[in-house]
């Protein structure tokens, strides 16, 4: 058995102080290090930390707050695995050891159950939802049934009969759960070894047998996700502004505006330094949204809601690259990918605002028409629906028929049927609505639904690759899966071809060339694989600069979409040029083009990549709501969404003792403390006797 070193004073003829010597101090330090190691070892024996935890976080807007949070030190509760809704009585009333931390499978993560837990929150410490490996059979959407109903074009000033989804409820499965506020943490857990440990801990310690209460020790869990912001956006922004005068500016910020960047490009280069109206420039805008969300932070695959649309538009841009160089159409085509559309159209409202204020490369007067690609991944009977605004179409100055004719010409000879909903049906939620709020513009929104969404998992974690039926033979390697053309990719390629041909026709291109414009199914399948299955693949690695490699990962989440879309769009519309252009280019081309060095591919039997310099018209612009530039935090015209800051997100399980054992432990601890104090006092009082080192030498120096 190890015996700790004993500290004794050294005898010396030259002493500078009466405290223990350096050797004693060294021994004490060794003792403390051993104590620290012991404490760490004990901590590991007490707690089992959860590796894969995704929290629900707090968001705020002009009027209120939504989401979840824990106490400052985390919420602790006795584990209870909820087996059915009837089993809620144990948590809310009859259980003897509240508060409870409820573990439930995804089929039980419903509005009915969650609202009951919310109303009984004094007995609920938190909720952990076990995410399934496959999608549920029934539709699930935690979003509202009328997305962005207060910030679209249909208001009391613009045909109130069409406002608030009075005509069409776009998302009938929407429960609104993502827009509720919970005063306890809610985490998503991956169905893996952590979940098995949790269930086994519950079965061994917490499960009631024959109706009797379980005996201590009980299995408990702690969830930590404390949010700094409270009340609403105006309150949290005021508190954040005050942090500029604190001793640590920025560190006391409690919330941040939801913001990112829009991605845009054009078939003909536009002078990016000359903002505002371009005389003689007519632009056809081709738009898609980039973002999605779910109930849990940073899990937003958005396969149908966003990825299908922007992949189709990227493929269309690639299909148009050659023909627009060989036979340029009279009008320019501007590709716009908007960020933050889920939260009251952040990206599109910002671009419209910049156009109005002459801060963008073109203004609203330069826009000829607009074509938006929405949810197009779940076509029924190969149908695409062309949605337009019934109000602006009554305006004689808005010629929407020309765009419809271009779309019909683009679909000729393809396995795609185009149809229009009834004339009285309003536009579905779309970025186009923000342009219509500024002025009447001819435009069409392409969707795969006639009225209500076909998407049964709108803005949920289940809107993933599996929902679009993107699957691969089981014997394929990841590299082979990247190249395998799925049925979904084939169908989406047809949509991209329709979009490309229609844009070329709408821009005034040669009709005789339409049949030669075709999207590449290989390109589409690679993009679907990269955005929905595995972003860290060989093709994406070729596209991105080395400083963006960290955004590539095996799991596909929301955050890398803008970076990868920027890189993908740059390659699909770019020209490869000599290396020196990436470092030594004149000022004028810099105004017209964007240069960047990408990693490229490694030749066969080689390890070093052969990078190259690309020149494109792809740019980034701010996707920050104008409300924050104007400091109008209670604005009704622009998005006011902010996200609370937090310091730590974690979860762990452990055993808790009964009350009697806790009291016994406390009593023993107090006894040891009192005894130690008495011994210390006694030893201090007799220190001159206990630690006497004999008679001091006469020549001792102090």
XYZ file of C-alpha atoms in Angstrom:
702
model
C 0.000 0.000 0.000
C 1.243 3.427 -0.889
C 2.215 5.632 2.068
C 2.108 9.356 1.408
C 5.267 11.307 2.154
C 5.533 12.865 5.588
C 6.583 16.484 5.793
C 9.235 17.226 8.439
C 11.287 20.386 8.834
C 14.983 20.292 7.939
C 17.588 21.229 10.490
C 19.931 23.892 9.294
C 22.309 26.349 10.789
C 20.980 29.004 8.399
C 17.188 29.470 8.510
C 15.376 32.343 6.878
C 11.869 31.574 8.134
C 10.058 29.337 10.605
C 7.654 27.674 8.097
C 8.336 24.183 6.675
C 11.212 23.970 4.266
C 11.197 23.651 0.490
C 11.305 19.868 0.717
C 8.228 19.862 2.900
C 6.471 22.141 0.424
C 7.464 19.788 -2.368
C 5.985 16.853 -0.465
C 2.793 18.787 0.115
C 2.543 19.532 -3.588
C 2.933 15.836 -4.359
C 0.199 15.077 -1.833
C -2.157 17.586 -3.444
C -1.469 16.195 -6.911
C -2.354 12.725 -5.688
C -5.537 14.089 -4.142
C -6.429 15.771 -7.466
C -5.874 12.548 -9.384
C -8.037 10.709 -6.901
C -10.830 13.254 -7.232
C -10.775 12.946 -11.012
C -10.925 9.187 -10.763
C -13.841 9.372 -8.347
C -15.701 11.766 -10.659
C -15.400 9.289 -13.514
C -16.753 6.516 -11.306
C -19.771 8.589 -10.239
C -20.888 10.077 -13.569
C -21.480 8.669 -17.032
C -21.250 11.547 -19.499
C -23.439 11.490 -22.595
C -21.534 11.922 -25.852
C -24.271 12.861 -28.340
C -26.575 15.520 -26.929
C -28.439 18.089 -29.019
C -30.431 20.665 -27.057
C -33.455 22.759 -27.725
C -32.215 26.353 -27.384
C -33.911 29.674 -26.716
C -34.907 32.063 -29.506
C -36.489 35.473 -29.105
C -38.368 37.925 -31.299
C -40.154 41.263 -30.913
C -42.879 39.909 -28.641
C -41.755 36.813 -26.743
C -39.292 33.955 -26.305
C -39.481 30.321 -27.389
C -37.414 27.210 -26.787
C -35.932 25.636 -23.671
C -33.365 26.161 -20.949
C -32.051 24.681 -17.711
C -31.115 26.241 -14.403
C -27.665 27.816 -14.113
C -26.150 24.613 -12.717
C -28.348 22.289 -14.762
C -31.568 20.414 -14.032
C -31.397 17.135 -12.110
C -34.191 14.579 -11.996
C -34.842 10.913 -11.392
C -34.971 9.022 -14.674
C -38.332 7.793 -15.887
C -38.783 6.060 -19.225
C -42.193 6.988 -20.590
C -43.790 3.965 -22.228
C -47.160 5.466 -23.181
C -49.212 8.620 -22.665
C -51.182 6.842 -19.933
C -47.895 6.391 -18.078
C -47.711 10.181 -17.568
C -49.630 9.893 -14.295
C -46.514 8.545 -12.560
C -44.546 11.633 -13.585
C -47.247 14.230 -12.973
C -48.994 12.882 -9.853
C -48.300 9.502 -8.298
C -44.503 9.169 -8.444
C -42.823 9.454 -5.037
C -39.454 10.890 -6.106
C -40.026 14.014 -8.177
C -38.764 15.868 -10.084
C -38.450 13.410 -12.947
C -36.328 13.590 -16.068
C -38.428 11.906 -18.716
C -36.943 9.674 -21.406
C -39.266 9.090 -24.340
C -39.081 7.617 -27.813
C -39.803 9.860 -30.784
C -43.401 8.570 -31.371
C -44.280 10.001 -27.942
C -42.692 13.373 -28.710
C -46.050 14.932 -29.532
C -47.678 18.235 -28.720
C -50.244 16.520 -26.486
C -47.631 14.878 -24.257
C -45.236 17.824 -24.220
C -47.930 20.322 -23.227
C -48.968 18.050 -20.339
C -45.351 17.912 -19.182
C -45.081 21.685 -19.562
C -48.183 22.263 -17.425
C -46.800 19.935 -14.759
C -43.309 21.371 -14.911
C -42.897 21.532 -11.112
C -42.517 17.732 -11.221
C -40.552 17.656 -14.503
C -36.803 18.386 -14.541
C -36.345 17.837 -18.266
C -37.009 15.631 -21.259
C -34.672 13.531 -23.398
C -35.986 12.342 -26.765
C -34.406 9.250 -28.321
C -33.989 9.976 -32.021
C -34.821 6.946 -34.190
C -32.592 5.537 -36.902
C -35.545 5.463 -39.319
C -38.339 7.934 -39.970
C -41.725 7.463 -38.274
C -44.591 6.234 -40.483
C -46.812 9.208 -39.692
C -46.112 12.822 -40.536
C -44.440 15.016 -37.909
C -43.917 18.771 -38.155
C -43.088 20.878 -35.076
C -43.417 24.032 -37.193
C -46.563 26.165 -37.355
C -49.325 25.298 -39.802
C -49.013 28.747 -41.436
C -45.273 29.486 -41.857
C -44.198 33.140 -41.786
C -47.813 34.284 -41.772
C -47.055 37.767 -40.416
C -44.155 38.743 -42.684
C -45.315 37.655 -46.135
C -47.097 39.782 -48.706
C -50.639 38.911 -47.620
C -51.616 41.344 -44.890
C -54.500 43.617 -44.016
C -53.089 46.041 -46.600
C -52.669 43.456 -49.387
C -55.833 41.376 -49.821
C -56.634 40.475 -46.199
C -58.856 37.634 -47.408
C -55.670 35.740 -48.339
C -53.811 36.527 -45.095
C -53.176 34.106 -42.210
C -53.709 31.051 -44.434
C -57.433 31.768 -44.673
C -57.602 30.093 -48.087
C -54.958 27.367 -47.791
C -53.391 25.893 -44.656
C -49.968 25.141 -46.072
C -48.636 22.895 -43.311
C -51.676 21.070 -41.885
C -49.476 18.720 -39.834
C -47.770 21.628 -38.079
C -48.098 21.333 -34.309
C -46.346 24.606 -33.452
C -44.211 22.784 -30.876
C -41.032 24.560 -32.049
C -42.653 27.880 -31.096
C -43.544 26.960 -27.518
C -41.559 27.976 -24.460
C -40.437 25.323 -21.958
C -38.819 26.169 -18.639
C -36.915 22.877 -18.546
C -34.248 21.466 -20.908
C -35.170 19.161 -23.789
C -32.387 17.165 -25.424
C -32.210 14.786 -28.363
C -30.234 11.604 -27.752
C -28.845 9.354 -30.433
C -30.071 5.761 -30.244
C -26.675 4.248 -29.435
C -24.666 2.926 -26.475
C -25.510 5.976 -24.334
C -29.210 5.253 -24.713
C -28.670 1.597 -23.820
C -26.825 2.610 -20.653
C -29.658 4.964 -19.695
C -32.329 2.322 -20.230
C -30.347 -0.292 -18.313
C -29.820 2.129 -15.437
C -33.564 2.770 -15.341
C -34.401 -0.951 -15.426
C -31.912 -1.769 -12.655
C -32.830 1.020 -10.247
C -36.010 2.956 -11.112
C -38.579 0.601 -12.601
C -41.471 -0.064 -10.252
C -42.139 -3.757 -9.608
C -45.722 -4.893 -8.975
C -46.788 -1.329 -8.310
C -44.309 -0.824 -5.481
C -42.050 2.205 -5.352
C -38.440 1.605 -6.391
C -35.808 1.562 -3.653
C -32.746 3.758 -3.437
C -30.252 4.290 -4.951
C -32.094 5.692 -7.961
C -30.746 6.495 -11.392
C -30.773 10.234 -12.136
C -29.767 12.517 -14.978
C -28.486 16.076 -15.179
C -29.054 18.230 -18.276
C -27.249 21.565 -18.578
C -28.325 24.145 -21.171
C -28.644 27.469 -19.371
C -29.600 30.343 -21.678
C -28.450 33.906 -21.032
C -31.218 35.846 -22.813
C -34.760 36.334 -21.542
C -38.061 38.070 -22.387
C -37.736 39.303 -25.998
C -35.332 40.690 -28.594
C -35.618 44.309 -27.470
C -34.655 43.336 -23.912
C -31.735 41.106 -24.823
C -30.320 43.547 -27.393
C -30.478 46.361 -24.838
C -28.579 44.229 -22.337
C -26.065 43.226 -24.995
C -25.514 46.864 -25.953
C -24.787 47.685 -22.324
C -22.026 45.066 -22.318
C -19.959 47.412 -24.513
C -19.423 49.547 -21.412
C -18.458 46.655 -19.155
C -14.952 45.600 -18.150
C -15.107 42.733 -20.658
C -16.873 44.038 -23.793
C -18.537 41.315 -25.814
C -18.283 38.687 -23.116
C -21.478 39.905 -21.485
C -23.491 39.731 -24.716
C -26.604 37.676 -24.038
C -28.013 37.170 -27.544
C -27.132 37.516 -31.214
C -29.317 38.300 -34.235
C -29.978 35.324 -36.485
C -27.737 36.199 -39.411
C -25.599 34.641 -42.118
C -24.895 35.339 -45.800
C -26.859 35.094 -49.016
C -25.072 33.604 -52.026
C -25.567 35.122 -55.481
C -24.072 34.879 -58.945
C -24.877 36.037 -62.470
C -24.389 34.654 -65.963
C -22.767 37.946 -67.054
C -20.420 39.671 -64.602
C -21.776 42.707 -62.774
C -19.565 45.434 -61.339
C -19.758 44.660 -57.637
C -18.353 48.027 -56.563
C -20.972 50.078 -58.420
C -24.138 49.670 -56.394
C -27.664 50.564 -57.357
C -29.366 50.862 -60.713
C -27.589 49.541 -63.812
C -28.744 51.421 -66.887
C -29.793 49.048 -69.662
C -29.430 45.953 -67.444
C -32.445 43.614 -67.293
C -32.212 40.734 -64.839
C -34.169 37.509 -64.436
C -33.849 36.404 -60.800
C -33.660 32.653 -60.104
C -34.075 32.068 -56.376
C -34.005 29.271 -53.796
C -33.709 29.105 -50.034
C -30.741 27.583 -48.210
C -31.908 27.143 -44.630
C -34.068 24.780 -42.660
C -34.604 24.004 -38.988
C -35.989 21.460 -36.536
C -36.918 21.455 -32.869
C -33.314 20.757 -31.853
C -30.284 22.982 -32.380
C -28.127 22.451 -35.471
C -30.149 19.489 -36.779
C -31.818 20.676 -39.958
C -31.299 18.364 -42.941
C -34.129 20.071 -44.884
C -34.018 17.499 -47.688
C -37.376 18.419 -49.207
C -37.920 21.881 -47.728
C -34.669 23.429 -48.969
C -32.056 21.025 -50.408
C -34.217 19.797 -53.285
C -34.782 23.376 -54.420
C -31.266 24.762 -54.221
C -29.706 21.591 -55.682
C -32.061 21.889 -58.664
C -31.057 25.541 -59.110
C -27.333 24.771 -58.800
C -27.701 22.031 -61.418
C -29.604 24.445 -63.664
C -26.812 27.020 -63.330
C -24.298 24.361 -64.327
C -26.408 23.386 -67.344
C -26.556 27.032 -68.461
C -22.845 27.751 -68.120
C -21.835 26.779 -71.649
C -24.856 28.027 -73.568
C -24.832 31.462 -71.929
C -21.200 31.863 -73.004
C -21.723 30.592 -76.555
C -25.036 32.393 -77.190
C -25.562 34.980 -74.418
C -29.237 35.920 -73.972
C -30.210 39.610 -73.953
C -31.114 39.550 -70.270
C -28.828 38.611 -67.417
C -29.717 35.750 -65.057
C -29.061 36.379 -61.363
C -28.990 33.297 -59.130
C -29.910 34.088 -55.511
C -29.709 31.643 -52.606
C -31.352 33.085 -49.508
C -30.411 32.309 -45.914
C -32.720 32.590 -42.893
C -36.016 32.276 -44.788
C -37.477 30.053 -42.065
C -37.359 32.984 -39.644
C -39.559 35.559 -41.376
C -37.602 35.745 -44.636
C -34.334 37.171 -43.288
C -32.270 36.705 -46.457
C -34.783 37.820 -49.076
C -35.984 40.803 -47.037
C -32.362 41.911 -46.679
C -31.702 41.696 -50.415
C -34.889 43.648 -51.195
C -33.907 46.248 -48.576
C -30.432 46.586 -50.097
C -31.954 46.974 -53.566
C -34.278 49.699 -52.316
C -31.400 51.527 -50.607
C -29.087 51.122 -53.647
C -26.710 48.934 -51.643
C -26.895 45.922 -53.967
C -25.331 45.379 -57.373
C -28.731 45.979 -59.058
C -31.983 47.514 -57.875
C -35.638 46.565 -58.168
C -36.008 48.503 -61.439
C -33.505 46.131 -63.047
C -35.602 43.037 -62.240
C -37.507 41.726 -65.253
C -39.091 38.691 -63.560
C -38.446 36.112 -60.838
C -38.510 32.317 -60.821
C -38.254 30.579 -57.443
C -37.626 26.872 -56.942
C -39.234 25.610 -53.760
C -39.971 22.069 -52.580
C -39.539 19.883 -55.672
C -38.262 16.543 -54.351
C -41.583 14.721 -53.878
C -43.328 15.014 -57.230
C -46.544 13.044 -57.570
C -47.163 11.707 -61.095
C -44.207 13.794 -62.341
C -46.187 16.996 -61.720
C -44.839 20.426 -60.929
C -47.167 23.208 -59.825
C -46.626 26.786 -60.940
C -47.788 29.153 -58.186
C -48.287 32.846 -58.857
C -49.822 35.774 -57.004
C -53.515 36.305 -57.855
C -53.400 39.939 -56.735
C -50.475 41.198 -58.839
C -51.685 39.245 -61.876
C -54.691 41.566 -61.984
C -52.255 44.435 -62.534
C -51.975 45.113 -66.271
C -48.331 46.149 -65.869
C -47.370 42.681 -64.607
C -46.941 40.274 -67.516
C -46.802 36.910 -65.783
C -47.933 34.986 -68.843
C -44.543 35.302 -70.551
C -42.857 33.453 -67.673
C -45.486 30.705 -67.796
C -44.873 30.326 -71.512
C -41.130 30.019 -70.886
C -41.780 27.285 -68.341
C -44.006 25.366 -70.760
C -41.334 25.649 -73.432
C -38.726 24.414 -70.973
C -40.759 21.310 -70.090
C -41.408 20.298 -73.692
C -40.162 16.788 -74.418
C -39.444 15.967 -70.751
C -41.178 13.639 -68.337
C -42.520 16.598 -66.393
C -46.083 17.881 -66.440
C -46.761 21.482 -65.451
C -50.014 22.660 -63.896
C -51.377 25.767 -62.234
C -53.549 25.872 -59.113
C -56.789 27.805 -59.087
C -56.525 31.505 -59.826
C -57.774 32.449 -56.354
C -55.098 30.507 -54.453
C -52.371 32.688 -52.886
C -48.653 32.100 -53.102
C -47.223 29.463 -50.741
C -44.593 30.653 -48.230
C -41.756 31.836 -50.488
C -39.037 34.450 -50.855
C -40.950 35.920 -53.797
C -43.468 37.352 -51.323
C -40.838 39.766 -49.982
C -40.226 41.138 -53.479
C -43.979 41.595 -53.961
C -44.129 43.591 -50.734
C -41.820 46.102 -52.417
C -43.494 46.254 -55.848
C -45.461 44.136 -58.354
C -43.052 41.832 -60.216
C -43.896 38.962 -62.601
C -42.961 35.756 -60.860
C -43.658 32.060 -60.424
C -42.846 29.690 -57.544
C -42.305 26.066 -58.614
C -43.481 23.503 -56.048
C -44.390 19.819 -55.982
C -47.735 20.497 -54.269
C -50.959 21.989 -55.525
C -52.243 23.319 -52.216
C -51.029 22.007 -48.842
C -47.428 20.791 -48.578
C -46.636 17.298 -49.822
C -43.844 17.358 -47.246
C -45.068 15.457 -44.153
C -41.917 16.323 -42.166
C -41.692 20.046 -42.836
C -38.978 21.680 -40.672
C -38.294 18.535 -38.658
C -35.297 16.245 -38.177
C -37.047 13.622 -40.304
C -36.892 15.719 -43.481
C -33.763 13.818 -44.457
C -32.229 11.694 -47.199
C -34.382 8.720 -46.250
C -37.540 10.760 -46.742
C -36.479 11.554 -50.327
C -35.788 7.831 -50.773
C -32.091 8.407 -51.349
C -30.709 4.921 -50.787
C -27.811 2.863 -52.083
C -27.052 -0.825 -52.602
C -25.550 -2.217 -49.377
C -22.272 -3.367 -50.942
C -21.155 0.084 -52.152
C -18.260 1.969 -50.610
C -18.729 5.680 -49.737
C -16.865 6.642 -52.923
C -19.131 4.407 -55.001
C -22.216 5.840 -53.299
C -21.031 9.314 -54.281
C -21.089 8.288 -57.942
C -24.254 6.147 -57.842
C -27.144 7.899 -59.625
C -30.285 7.355 -57.533
C -33.856 7.542 -58.790
C -34.291 10.726 -56.768
C -31.312 12.295 -58.508
C -32.727 11.324 -61.900
C -36.098 12.895 -61.102
C -34.488 16.060 -59.723
C -32.306 16.303 -62.839
C -35.475 16.639 -64.911
C -36.630 19.495 -62.680
C -33.242 21.197 -63.064
C -33.451 20.828 -66.852
C -36.901 22.465 -66.881
C -35.563 25.324 -64.747
C -32.465 25.838 -66.917
C -34.376 25.867 -70.195
C -37.071 28.142 -68.790
C -34.513 30.644 -67.492
C -32.750 30.727 -70.830
C -36.041 31.291 -72.656
C -37.153 33.952 -70.148
C -33.818 35.740 -70.580
C -34.545 35.968 -74.311
C -32.245 33.156 -75.428
C -32.407 31.337 -78.737
C -35.392 28.956 -78.609
C -33.634 26.577 -80.991
C -31.009 25.876 -78.329
C -33.435 24.833 -75.590
C -33.319 21.112 -76.412
C -29.529 21.122 -76.025
C -29.709 22.399 -72.434
C -29.671 19.441 -70.036
C -28.744 19.103 -66.391
C -26.145 16.500 -65.408
C -27.559 13.621 -63.294
C -24.048 12.785 -62.063
C -23.677 16.304 -60.716
C -27.101 16.153 -59.052
C -26.441 12.827 -57.342
C -23.091 14.091 -56.017
C -24.729 17.194 -54.571
C -27.524 15.194 -52.928
C -24.985 12.816 -51.414
C -22.847 15.681 -50.166
C -25.631 17.789 -48.695
C -27.725 14.976 -47.199
C -25.539 11.900 -46.612
C -21.850 12.721 -46.166
C -20.446 16.187 -46.710
C -16.875 15.044 -46.080
C -16.484 13.353 -49.433
C -13.854 13.506 -52.160
C -15.911 15.754 -54.470
C -16.692 18.414 -51.867
C -13.056 18.311 -50.752
C -12.048 19.305 -54.278
C -14.405 22.295 -54.280
C -13.555 24.035 -51.027
C -10.475 26.033 -50.070
C -8.320 24.429 -47.413
C -9.516 26.883 -44.748
C -13.100 25.576 -45.119
C -12.271 21.895 -44.672
C -13.431 22.053 -41.066
C -17.003 22.608 -42.277
C -17.043 19.174 -43.890
C -18.178 16.335 -41.654
C -19.846 12.947 -41.822
C -23.087 14.312 -40.356
C -24.913 16.868 -42.489
C -26.296 19.787 -40.552
C -27.472 23.262 -41.296
C -24.348 25.305 -40.622
C -22.107 24.257 -43.586
C -24.799 24.775 -46.264
C -23.854 28.360 -47.071
C -20.118 27.602 -47.269
C -20.533 24.495 -49.419
C -23.197 26.084 -51.631
C -20.872 29.022 -52.175
C -18.053 26.672 -53.162
C -20.291 24.422 -55.278
C -21.904 27.333 -57.078
C -18.483 28.823 -57.733
C -17.279 25.646 -59.437
C -20.493 25.097 -61.417
C -20.371 28.622 -62.845
C -16.601 29.242 -62.814
C -13.752 29.084 -65.244
C -10.403 27.571 -64.335
C -7.591 30.066 -64.933
C -3.873 30.336 -64.335
C -2.587 30.192 -60.792
C -1.126 33.701 -60.676
C -4.629 35.182 -61.049
C -5.515 34.136 -57.501
C -2.790 36.355 -56.089
C -1.959 38.892 -58.801
C -5.065 40.249 -60.461
C -5.796 43.803 -61.581
C -8.423 45.844 -59.807
C -10.951 45.845 -62.649
C -11.394 42.041 -62.846
C -11.712 41.979 -59.056
C -14.751 44.231 -59.397
C -16.304 41.890 -61.938
C -15.142 38.462 -60.752
C -14.257 36.588 -57.588
C -11.023 34.576 -57.537
C -10.264 31.734 -55.165
C -7.845 28.833 -54.990
C -9.471 25.422 -54.464
C -7.820 22.163 -53.479
C -8.699 20.106 -56.548
C -8.306 16.346 -56.862
C -5.295 14.129 -56.363
C -4.106 12.322 -59.522
C -4.227 8.491 -59.536
C -1.554 6.918 -57.343
C -0.720 10.306 -55.829
C -1.349 11.868 -52.431
C -0.852 15.553 -53.240
C -3.866 17.425 -54.606
C -3.534 19.465 -57.768
C -5.204 22.727 -56.814
C -6.283 25.358 -59.283
C -7.510 28.935 -59.373
C -11.164 29.625 -60.181
C -12.785 32.786 -61.482
C -16.524 33.217 -61.029
C -19.239 35.758 -60.373
C -20.302 34.074 -57.104
C -20.493 36.497 -54.161
C -21.704 36.655 -50.577
C -23.950 39.391 -49.210
C -25.269 39.958 -45.720
C -28.329 38.047 -44.557
C -28.904 40.170 -41.452
C -32.413 41.478 -40.943
C -32.699 45.236 -41.624
C -34.396 45.564 -38.225
C -30.963 45.335 -36.559
C -29.395 47.955 -38.809
C -32.324 50.250 -38.093
C -32.362 49.200 -34.402
C -36.100 48.584 -34.712
C -36.251 45.587 -32.406
C -40.051 45.594 -32.323
C -40.442 45.873 -36.102
C -43.495 44.372 -37.779
C -41.969 44.650 -41.247
C -38.723 42.727 -40.746
C -37.553 39.657 -38.878
C -36.498 40.322 -35.268
C -35.322 36.818 -34.352
C -32.327 36.448 -32.054
C -30.664 33.464 -30.445
C -29.641 33.330 -26.807
C -26.036 32.670 -25.911
C -25.017 29.847 -23.602
C -21.824 28.670 -21.949
C -22.090 24.903 -21.784
C -24.268 22.085 -23.103
C -23.912 18.705 -21.408
C -25.707 15.699 -19.999
C -24.748 12.950 -17.559
C -26.299 10.175 -15.480
C -25.472 8.986 -11.965
C -26.992 7.267 -8.912
C -28.611 9.232 -6.101
C -28.870 7.878 -2.577
C -31.960 7.864 -0.378
C -32.714 10.646 2.099
C -31.682 8.526 5.079
C -28.276 7.707 3.594
C -27.763 11.357 2.670
C -28.442 12.396 6.280
C -26.098 9.697 7.570
C -23.378 10.840 5.162
C -23.898 14.439 6.225
C -23.676 13.466 9.902
C -20.491 11.471 9.405
C -18.989 14.335 7.409
C -19.812 16.846 10.130
C -18.329 14.511 12.715
C -15.100 14.173 10.751
C -14.966 17.954 10.314
C -15.451 18.681 14.011
C -12.919 16.027 14.966
C -10.392 17.467 12.505
C -10.899 20.966 13.907
C -10.376 19.746 17.459
C -7.232 17.810 16.524
C -5.896 20.786 14.602
C -6.516 23.071 17.558
C -4.838 20.652 19.946
C -1.814 20.176 17.697
C -1.503 23.922 17.199
C -1.593 24.544 20.937
C 1.169 21.926 21.541
C 3.144 22.655 18.401
C 6.256 23.769 20.341
C 6.370 20.371 22.002
C 5.252 18.152 19.113
C 7.537 19.752 16.525
C 10.513 20.690 18.755
C 13.846 20.244 16.919
C 16.167 20.610 19.920
C 18.164 23.581 21.074
C 18.905 26.194 18.489
C 22.619 26.866 17.724
C 24.029 30.048 19.081
C 25.041 31.325 15.639
C 21.598 30.690 14.065
C 20.653 33.355 11.575
C 17.110 34.575 11.058
